[in-house]
Every structure is written in C-alpha cells, then in structure tokens.
mmCIF file of C-alpha atoms in Angstrom:
data_model
loop_
_atom_site.group_PDB
_atom_site.id
_atom_site.type_symbol
_atom_site.label_atom_id
_atom_site.label_comp_id
_atom_site.label_asym_id
_atom_site.label_seq_id
_atom_site.Cartn_x
_atom_site.Cartn_y
_atom_site.Cartn_z
ATOM 1 C CA MET A 1 18.728 98.987 109.861
ATOM 2 C CA ALA A 2 20.571 99.536 113.140
ATOM 3 C CA GLN A 3 19.377 98.073 116.422
ATOM 4 C CA ALA A 4 18.841 100.494 119.298
ATOM 5 C CA ASN A 5 20.981 98.740 121.918
ATOM 6 C CA VAL A 6 22.538 101.722 123.734
ATOM 7 C CA ALA A 7 22.650 102.591 127.449
ATOM 8 C CA LEU A 8 21.767 106.251 128.079
ATOM 9 C CA ARG A 9 20.801 108.820 130.686
ATOM 10 C CA ASP A 10 17.523 110.668 130.569
ATOM 11 C CA ASP A 11 17.152 114.343 131.489
ATOM 12 C CA SER A 12 16.868 113.479 135.196
ATOM 13 C CA GLY A 13 20.180 111.606 135.073
ATOM 14 C CA ALA A 14 18.547 108.193 135.428
ATOM 15 C CA PRO A 15 20.143 105.461 133.327
ATOM 16 C CA PHE A 16 18.006 103.551 130.865
ATOM 17 C CA SER A 17 18.473 101.261 127.923
ATOM 18 C CA LEU A 18 17.084 102.331 124.573
ATOM 19 C CA ILE A 19 16.412 98.700 123.632
ATOM 20 C CA ASP A 20 14.339 98.316 126.831
ATOM 21 C CA GLU A 21 12.552 101.594 126.054
ATOM 22 C CA CYS A 22 11.592 100.192 122.639
ATOM 23 C CA ALA A 23 10.625 96.728 123.880
ATOM 24 C CA ASP A 24 6.873 97.252 123.552
ATOM 25 C CA HIS A 25 6.425 100.616 121.822
ATOM 26 C CA ALA A 26 8.021 102.747 119.123
ATOM 27 C CA VAL A 27 10.287 105.718 119.825
ATOM 28 C CA LEU A 28 10.987 108.799 117.711
ATOM 29 C CA LEU A 29 14.422 110.246 118.449
ATOM 30 C CA VAL A 30 14.963 113.822 117.277
ATOM 31 C CA PHE A 31 18.649 114.724 117.254
ATOM 32 C CA VAL A 32 19.476 118.378 117.840
ATOM 33 C CA ARG A 33 22.680 120.142 116.826
ATOM 34 C CA HIS A 34 23.948 122.163 119.790
ATOM 35 C CA LEU A 35 21.863 123.770 122.502
ATOM 36 C CA GLY A 36 22.745 127.322 121.421
ATOM 37 C CA CYS A 37 21.600 126.652 117.852
ATOM 38 C CA ILE A 38 18.711 128.720 116.510
ATOM 39 C CA PHE A 39 17.453 125.659 114.590
ATOM 40 C CA CYS A 40 17.699 123.411 117.655
ATOM 41 C CA LYS A 41 15.504 125.862 119.546
ATOM 42 C CA GLN A 42 13.109 126.074 116.604
ATOM 43 C CA GLN A 43 12.937 122.267 116.332
ATOM 44 C CA VAL A 44 12.174 121.772 120.009
ATOM 45 C CA HIS A 45 9.642 124.621 120.022
ATOM 46 C CA LEU A 46 7.892 123.232 116.942
ATOM 47 C CA LEU A 47 7.491 119.758 118.437
ATOM 48 C CA SER A 48 6.909 120.837 122.047
ATOM 49 C CA GLU A 49 3.135 120.756 121.548
ATOM 50 C CA ILE A 50 3.202 117.033 120.758
ATOM 51 C CA SER A 51 2.224 115.226 123.917
ATOM 52 C CA ASP A 52 3.581 111.766 123.283
ATOM 53 C CA PRO A 53 6.050 109.976 125.573
ATOM 54 C CA ARG A 54 7.484 108.158 122.533
ATOM 55 C CA LEU A 55 9.045 111.447 121.343
ATOM 56 C CA MET A 56 12.548 112.051 122.705
ATOM 57 C CA PHE A 57 15.044 114.795 121.921
ATOM 58 C CA VAL A 58 18.698 113.752 121.865
ATOM 59 C CA SER A 59 21.443 116.269 122.628
ATOM 60 C CA HIS A 60 25.181 115.830 122.848
ATOM 61 C CA GLY A 61 25.135 118.322 125.715
ATOM 62 C CA ASP A 62 25.994 117.258 129.239
ATOM 63 C CA LEU A 63 23.217 116.571 131.725
ATOM 64 C CA ALA A 64 23.321 120.071 133.289
ATOM 65 C CA ALA A 65 23.064 121.789 129.891
ATOM 66 C CA VAL A 66 20.268 119.496 128.704
ATOM 67 C CA THR A 67 18.315 119.967 131.941
ATOM 68 C CA GLU A 68 18.566 123.764 131.686
ATOM 69 C CA PHE A 69 17.612 123.748 127.994
ATOM 70 C CA LYS A 70 14.597 121.548 128.745
ATOM 71 C CA ARG A 71 13.509 123.869 131.557
ATOM 72 C CA MET A 72 13.691 126.888 129.263
ATOM 73 C CA PHE A 73 12.239 125.497 126.033
ATOM 74 C CA ALA A 74 10.203 122.314 126.559
ATOM 75 C CA PRO A 75 9.684 121.313 130.187
ATOM 76 C CA ASN A 76 7.112 118.648 129.309
ATOM 77 C CA GLN A 77 9.219 116.829 126.734
ATOM 78 C CA ARG A 78 11.684 113.972 127.160
ATOM 79 C CA PHE A 79 15.380 114.607 126.554
ATOM 80 C CA VAL A 80 18.383 112.325 126.406
ATOM 81 C CA SER A 81 21.867 113.521 127.304
ATOM 82 C CA ASP A 82 24.394 111.841 125.004
ATOM 83 C CA PRO A 83 27.672 113.746 125.579
ATOM 84 C CA GLU A 84 29.753 110.865 124.207
ATOM 85 C CA MET A 85 27.585 110.998 121.055
ATOM 86 C CA GLU A 86 26.957 107.242 121.106
ATOM 87 C CA LEU A 87 23.547 107.598 119.457
ATOM 88 C CA TYR A 88 24.840 110.130 116.935
ATOM 89 C CA VAL A 89 27.525 107.662 115.861
ATOM 90 C CA LYS A 90 25.252 104.606 116.003
ATOM 91 C CA PHE A 91 22.744 106.151 113.611
ATOM 92 C CA GLY A 92 25.315 107.827 111.360
ATOM 93 C CA LEU A 93 24.726 111.503 112.116
ATOM 94 C CA LYS A 94 27.490 113.600 110.624
ATOM 95 C CA LYS A 95 29.318 116.864 110.972
ATOM 96 C CA GLY A 96 28.691 119.440 108.302
ATOM 97 C CA GLY A 97 31.028 121.694 106.385
ATOM 98 C CA ILE A 98 30.859 125.403 105.733
ATOM 99 C CA GLY A 99 28.377 124.891 102.879
ATOM 100 C CA GLN A 100 25.981 123.053 105.173
ATOM 101 C CA MET A 101 26.185 125.783 107.788
ATOM 102 C CA LEU A 102 26.103 128.983 105.727
ATOM 103 C CA SER A 103 24.357 128.250 102.428
ATOM 104 C CA PRO A 104 21.671 130.655 101.150
ATOM 105 C CA ARG A 105 19.039 128.058 102.123
ATOM 106 C CA VAL A 106 20.349 127.887 105.705
ATOM 107 C CA LEU A 107 20.526 131.678 105.957
ATOM 108 C CA LEU A 108 16.899 131.980 104.768
ATOM 109 C CA ARG A 109 15.830 129.351 107.286
ATOM 110 C CA GLY A 110 17.704 131.300 109.950
ATOM 111 C CA LEU A 111 15.771 134.447 109.078
ATOM 112 C CA SER A 112 12.534 132.470 109.299
ATOM 113 C CA ALA A 113 13.487 131.040 112.702
ATOM 114 C CA SER A 114 14.455 134.518 113.892
ATOM 115 C CA GLY A 115 11.050 135.779 112.765
ATOM 116 C CA GLN A 116 9.510 133.115 115.010
ATOM 117 C CA GLY A 117 11.377 134.551 117.991
ATOM 118 C CA MET A 118 14.299 132.118 118.012
ATOM 119 C CA ARG A 119 17.778 133.454 118.716
ATOM 120 C CA GLN A 120 21.210 132.003 118.107
ATOM 121 C CA SER A 121 23.378 131.907 121.209
ATOM 122 C CA LYS A 122 26.897 130.750 121.967
ATOM 123 C CA PRO A 123 27.505 127.121 120.970
ATOM 124 C CA MET A 124 27.703 124.932 124.048
ATOM 125 C CA GLN A 125 28.671 121.803 122.122
ATOM 126 C CA ASP A 126 30.178 121.054 118.715
ATOM 127 C CA PRO A 127 28.504 123.524 116.298
ATOM 128 C CA TRP A 128 29.385 121.427 113.228
ATOM 129 C CA VAL A 129 27.123 118.505 114.175
ATOM 130 C CA LEU A 130 24.050 118.109 111.981
ATOM 131 C CA GLY A 131 20.687 116.952 113.302
ATOM 132 C CA GLY A 132 18.266 114.316 112.129
ATOM 133 C CA TRP A 133 15.623 111.910 113.338
ATOM 134 C CA VAL A 134 15.244 108.178 113.836
ATOM 135 C CA TYR A 135 12.054 106.154 114.190
ATOM 136 C CA ILE A 136 12.553 102.925 116.125
ATOM 137 C CA LYS A 137 9.762 100.388 115.984
ATOM 138 C CA PRO A 138 8.800 98.128 118.890
ATOM 139 C CA GLY A 139 11.555 95.593 119.379
ATOM 140 C CA GLY A 140 14.311 98.119 118.694
ATOM 141 C CA GLU A 141 14.799 98.175 114.923
ATOM 142 C CA ALA A 142 15.384 101.624 113.407
ATOM 143 C CA THR A 143 13.184 101.729 110.310
ATOM 144 C CA VAL A 144 13.477 105.440 109.470
ATOM 145 C CA VAL A 145 16.827 107.195 109.735
ATOM 146 C CA HIS A 146 16.894 110.737 108.361
ATOM 147 C CA LEU A 147 20.189 112.617 108.400
ATOM 148 C CA ALA A 148 19.871 116.378 107.996
ATOM 149 C CA THR A 149 21.513 117.709 104.851
ATOM 150 C CA ASP A 150 22.239 121.117 106.370
ATOM 151 C CA ALA A 151 22.122 122.990 109.680
ATOM 152 C CA GLY A 152 18.620 124.351 109.101
ATOM 153 C CA GLU A 153 16.821 121.122 108.234
ATOM 154 C CA ILE A 154 14.304 120.210 110.919
ATOM 155 C CA LEU A 155 11.464 117.728 111.322
ATOM 156 C CA SER A 156 8.059 119.358 110.804
ATOM 157 C CA LYS A 157 5.298 118.836 113.326
ATOM 158 C CA ALA A 158 3.149 117.144 110.665
ATOM 159 C CA GLU A 159 5.959 114.719 109.782
ATOM 160 C CA ALA A 160 6.558 113.922 113.458
ATOM 161 C CA VAL A 161 2.873 113.259 114.071
ATOM 162 C CA GLN A 162 2.737 111.019 110.987
ATOM 163 C CA LEU A 163 5.826 109.070 112.067
ATOM 164 C CA LEU A 164 4.403 108.548 115.531
ATOM 165 C CA ALA A 165 1.036 107.453 114.074
ATOM 166 C CA THR A 166 2.209 105.202 111.229
ATOM 167 C CA GLY A 167 5.945 104.625 111.547
ATOM 168 C CA GLU A 168 6.405 106.010 108.024
#
C-alpha cells in the first residue's frame, strides 16, 4: 500500500509531515467531499464525538474555509487543508459521475441526512470529488484504503472506532 510521505498544513496553518505524524502512532484520515456537502457535514458530525487525536479530517478546501468549517461543525477535531489535493491523489480518491451523485441510494441518504438536521449549501470546492478513508499504521504504511462508491457513502462511528482500536 502507499506510504504517507506528504507535507501538509493543519487547520491552524502549521506545516507538518504526515510520515512524521505516523512515526509512532496510527492515523485515520477521513476524506470529505466539499465543505458545502450535506454528507460531508453528516460525516463530520457523526465522528465529532470521537475524542482521538489520531482521527483527522482531510478537505480540499483552502485554510480559511477549513478553519471556518471546523469552527462551525467540529471545533475539537483535527482537520487538514489539502487544496492541491495531494492526499486525494496519493490515495486514489476519485471524482464521481452523475450516477454517483444522484442515484436513488444517494437521494435516500440525503433525505436521511436532512432528517438529522444537515443541510446542503453552495459547493465551495469541486462537488464531483468522492470521499473515503485511509488507515495508516505506525511507520506510515496505509493498510486500509476505502474509496467511496457514491456521494453519500460515509464512515460510520462504529467502523471508525474499530479502525482506531484494531487497524482493521
């Protein structure tokens, strides 16, 4: 699997190396679509109760957008601003087509997210980008890479907790 050797900026703007971050502990990267996305908001809300510094949300929004999103939706979580989409490319995250954005399954998930109080807003980044998640074990090797199959696919809280506990 891919090595995590990428230089990034955290939500405060401070540079850091993902390989250094993973030197002695695992990291779970949760990739979000765009910061106006109803599913992005749902994903962050769902995992915001997990208090674990190994959990990081990755957005292709610029630092100002990521900082504002964090303030509004998950002030105690870690975010990475990746406007050049280096991590998205490194781990193979893709753009979806119309079927992955507007299928009956996605529309039903959208209704569910709306019922949880989430709202779609204007896309601030590329709305065709799909999400996913990557578990990186200590030392920097990505051992779990999950690419979302549609816009509404998100990581459940139970799956995130299991990944953080077992790496599987």
